[in-house]
Amino acid sequence: MLSKNNEKNSKARILSKYEDMFVCPVCSSFMKVVNLKSFICSKHHCFDIAKQGYVNLLPHPFKTKYDKQLFEARRMISQSGFFDPLLARISEIMMENLQSESKLIKILDAGCGEGSHLSQIQQRIMDQSQCNLLGIGIDISKEGIHMASRGTSGKAIWCVADLAKCPFVDQQFNFILNILSPSSYSEFHRMLADGGMVIKVIPESKYLQELRGIFYKQSDRTVYSNENTIELFNRNFDLVELQRIQYGVTMENKYIEQLVRMTPLSWGASEELKQQVLGKDKLEITCDFSVLLGKKMSARRTN
Ligand SMILES: [Zn+2]
């Protein structure tokens, strides 16, 4: 078991090794790790490396409504295997689209939350290939990144950062993951390497339909459509493929509470309805996602 200081140092060393990928979020000049303690740009904007090894690259503090409890709930749900079929499929897609196993593959998880999606995907790919992977997870929530940097292994860098102004130089990433999270397409476009791929996951109409049915019996929130999201994606990237992934999960009581905490669906529901769900021994839950695979428009195939 690494001591906290060693853990910080090993993460800071990875950051130092790949410091060339970063630009200062204030002035866009190049960044350097100094004494494994600070990340400083050439114009002296300074960002401390936290004792957990992550770096907060927000120029100003930002408070999100996603708190520690929500990320703890998502990590528990993730560890229960809830997302496994989805993450397995994403890993397969990435392996099918690897251009070369010999060079370093750089993955950005944009809106990584507490980091378990990126960590699991990295682990799955490393288990099945000889790939050299670097994962970088960014999220605007400090609570999420704090948790990501503590509970995950593998070669990864975790940063608190603004999706609308990502602190990276152009054309860096072979894959940009954007899983159940808001997008910043102009930034994705700027950061994607030639031949790289954006993998965006969006919820589909049957996702959590059992919860939706209980919480929103009498309102139009029981159905929704993704048409606009897909159209917007397609306007920004060449949508090379859209894969629908559906599966069922039986949630035991101990996970039901975490699921309710994790999903914004429950935020507007009455306490009575919430208790009704929390009292169940088991709950069958439908997972229904679309995975959108996009490449840069300039790389549009002509056939
Ligand atoms: Zn600067």
Coordinates of C-alpha atoms in Angstrom, one line a residue, residues 85-286:
P85 CA -22.4 -4.2 -20.3
L86 CA -22.1 -0.6 -21.4
L87 CA -18.5 -0.2 -20.4
A88 CA -17.6 -3.6 -22.0
R89 CA -19.2 -2.4 -25.3
I90 CA -17.3 0.9 -25.2
S91 CA -14.0 -0.9 -24.5
E92 CA -14.7 -3.2 -27.5
I93 CA -15.5 -0.2 -29.8
M94 CA -12.2 1.4 -28.7
M95 CA -10.2 -1.7 -29.3
E96 CA -11.8 -2.1 -32.8
N97 CA -10.7 1.5 -33.6
L98 CA -7.2 1.5 -32.2
Q99 CA -4.9 2.7 -34.9
S100 CA -1.8 1.1 -33.4
E101 CA -1.1 -0.9 -30.3
S102 CA 2.5 0.3 -30.2
K103 CA 2.1 4.0 -29.5
L104 CA 0.6 5.7 -26.5
I105 CA -3.2 6.0 -26.7
K106 CA -4.5 9.1 -25.0
I107 CA -8.1 9.0 -23.7
L108 CA -9.9 12.0 -22.3
D109 CA -13.0 11.4 -20.2
A110 CA -14.9 14.7 -20.4
G111 CA -17.2 14.9 -17.4
C112 CA -15.7 11.9 -15.7
G113 CA -17.4 12.5 -12.3
E114 CA -15.8 10.1 -9.7
G115 CA -13.8 8.4 -12.4
S116 CA -15.0 4.8 -12.3
H117 CA -16.1 4.7 -16.0
L118 CA -12.7 5.7 -17.3
S119 CA -10.8 3.4 -14.8
Q120 CA -12.9 0.4 -15.8
I121 CA -12.6 1.1 -19.5
Q122 CA -8.8 1.4 -19.2
Q123 CA -8.6 -1.8 -17.1
R124 CA -10.7 -3.7 -19.6
I125 CA -8.5 -2.6 -22.6
M126 CA -5.3 -3.3 -20.8
D127 CA -6.5 -6.8 -19.8
Q128 CA -7.1 -7.6 -23.5
S129 CA -4.3 -5.9 -25.3
Q130 CA -0.7 -4.7 -25.1
C131 CA -1.8 -1.1 -25.4
N132 CA -0.1 1.7 -23.6
L133 CA -2.9 3.9 -22.4
L134 CA -3.0 7.3 -20.7
G135 CA -6.4 8.3 -19.3
I136 CA -7.1 11.8 -18.4
G137 CA -10.4 12.6 -16.5
I138 CA -11.7 16.1 -16.2
D139 CA -14.8 17.3 -14.3
I140 CA -15.9 20.7 -13.1
S141 CA -16.8 19.1 -9.7
K142 CA -13.9 19.1 -7.3
E143 CA -15.8 16.4 -5.2
G144 CA -15.9 14.1 -8.2
I145 CA -12.2 14.5 -9.0
H146 CA -11.1 14.2 -5.4
M147 CA -12.8 10.8 -5.3
A148 CA -11.5 9.8 -8.7
S149 CA -7.9 10.4 -7.7
R150 CA -8.3 8.4 -4.5
G151 CA -10.0 5.3 -5.5
T152 CA -8.6 4.5 -8.9
S153 CA -5.5 2.9 -10.2
G154 CA -3.8 2.8 -13.7
K155 CA -2.0 5.5 -15.6
A156 CA -4.4 8.4 -15.2
I157 CA -4.4 12.1 -14.6
W158 CA -7.3 13.7 -12.8
C159 CA -8.1 17.4 -13.1
V160 CA -10.8 19.8 -12.0
A161 CA -11.4 21.7 -15.2
D162 CA -14.0 23.6 -17.2
L163 CA -15.4 21.6 -20.2
A164 CA -16.0 24.9 -22.0
K165 CA -12.3 25.8 -21.8
C166 CA -10.3 22.6 -21.6
P167 CA -6.7 23.1 -20.5
F168 CA -5.1 21.0 -23.3
V169 CA -3.2 21.8 -26.5
D170 CA -4.9 21.0 -29.8
Q171 CA -5.3 17.6 -31.4
Q172 CA -4.1 15.5 -28.3
F173 CA -6.6 12.8 -27.8
N174 CA -7.2 9.5 -29.7
F175 CA -10.5 9.1 -27.9
I176 CA -12.8 11.5 -26.1
L177 CA -15.4 9.9 -23.9
N178 CA -18.5 11.8 -22.9
I179 CA -20.6 9.4 -20.9
L180 CA -24.0 10.6 -19.6
S181 CA -22.6 14.1 -19.3
P182 CA -22.9 17.5 -21.0
S183 CA -20.7 18.2 -24.1
S184 CA -18.6 21.0 -25.4
Y185 CA -18.3 20.1 -29.1
S186 CA -16.1 22.9 -30.2
E187 CA -13.5 21.9 -27.6
F188 CA -13.9 18.2 -28.4
H189 CA -13.2 19.1 -32.0
R190 CA -10.2 21.1 -31.2
M191 CA -8.6 18.5 -28.9
L192 CA -9.3 15.4 -31.0
A193 CA -6.3 14.0 -32.9
D194 CA -6.6 13.3 -36.6
G195 CA -8.3 10.0 -37.0
G196 CA -9.5 10.2 -33.4
M197 CA -13.0 9.4 -32.2
V198 CA -15.6 10.9 -29.9
I199 CA -17.7 8.4 -28.0
K200 CA -20.8 9.9 -26.5
V201 CA -23.3 8.0 -24.4
I202 CA -26.8 9.3 -24.0
P203 CA -29.7 7.8 -22.1
E204 CA -32.5 6.4 -24.2
S205 CA -36.2 6.3 -23.7
K206 CA -36.4 3.1 -21.6
Y207 CA -33.5 4.0 -19.3
L208 CA -34.7 3.8 -15.7
Q209 CA -38.2 3.5 -17.0
E210 CA -39.3 1.7 -13.8
L211 CA -38.2 4.7 -11.7
R212 CA -39.7 7.1 -14.1
G213 CA -43.0 5.2 -14.0
I214 CA -43.2 5.5 -10.2
F215 CA -41.9 9.1 -9.8
Y216 CA -43.7 10.7 -12.7
K217 CA -46.9 8.7 -13.2
Q218 CA -49.0 11.7 -14.1
S219 CA -46.7 14.0 -15.9
D220 CA -45.1 14.2 -19.3
R221 CA -41.7 13.5 -17.8
T222 CA -42.4 9.8 -18.3
V223 CA -41.2 10.0 -21.9
Y224 CA -38.5 12.0 -23.6
S225 CA -36.7 12.1 -26.9
N226 CA -33.1 12.3 -27.9
E227 CA -33.7 13.6 -31.4
N228 CA -32.2 17.0 -30.8
T229 CA -29.1 15.6 -29.0
I230 CA -28.3 13.3 -31.9
E231 CA -28.9 16.0 -34.5
L232 CA -26.6 18.4 -32.7
F233 CA -23.9 15.7 -32.5
N234 CA -24.3 15.0 -36.1
R235 CA -23.9 18.7 -37.0
N236 CA -20.5 18.8 -35.1
F237 CA -19.1 15.4 -36.0
D238 CA -19.4 12.8 -38.7
L239 CA -21.7 10.3 -36.9
V240 CA -20.1 7.1 -38.1
E241 CA -22.2 4.8 -36.0
L242 CA -25.0 4.8 -33.5
Q243 CA -25.3 1.7 -31.3
R244 CA -28.2 1.0 -29.0
I245 CA -27.5 -0.9 -25.8
Q246 CA -30.3 -2.3 -23.7
Y247 CA -30.1 -4.7 -20.7
G248 CA -31.9 -5.4 -17.5
V249 CA -30.4 -5.2 -14.0
T250 CA -31.9 -6.6 -10.7
M251 CA -31.1 -4.1 -8.0
E252 CA -31.1 -5.4 -4.5
N253 CA -32.3 -3.1 -1.7
K254 CA -28.9 -1.9 -0.6
Y255 CA -28.3 -0.5 -4.1
I256 CA -31.8 1.0 -4.6
E257 CA -31.0 3.9 -2.3
Q258 CA -27.8 4.6 -4.1
L259 CA -29.6 4.5 -7.5
V260 CA -32.2 6.9 -6.3
R261 CA -29.5 9.2 -5.0
M262 CA -27.5 9.0 -8.2
T263 CA -30.3 9.9 -10.6
P264 CA -31.6 13.4 -11.2
L265 CA -35.0 11.7 -11.9
S266 CA -35.6 11.6 -8.1
W267 CA -34.8 15.2 -7.4
G268 CA -38.3 16.4 -8.2
A269 CA -40.2 13.4 -6.7
S270 CA -42.2 13.5 -3.5
E271 CA -40.8 12.0 -0.3
E272 CA -43.7 9.5 -0.3
L273 CA -42.9 8.2 -3.7
K274 CA -39.2 8.0 -2.8
Q275 CA -40.0 5.9 0.3
Q276 CA -42.1 3.6 -1.9
V277 CA -39.1 2.9 -4.0
L278 CA -36.7 2.7 -1.1
G279 CA -38.9 0.1 0.7
K280 CA -38.6 -2.5 -2.1
D281 CA -36.5 -5.6 -1.6
K282 CA -35.7 -5.8 -5.3
L283 CA -36.2 -3.6 -8.3
E284 CA -35.9 -4.6 -11.9
I285 CA -34.2 -1.7 -13.8
T286 CA -33.9 -1.2 -17.5

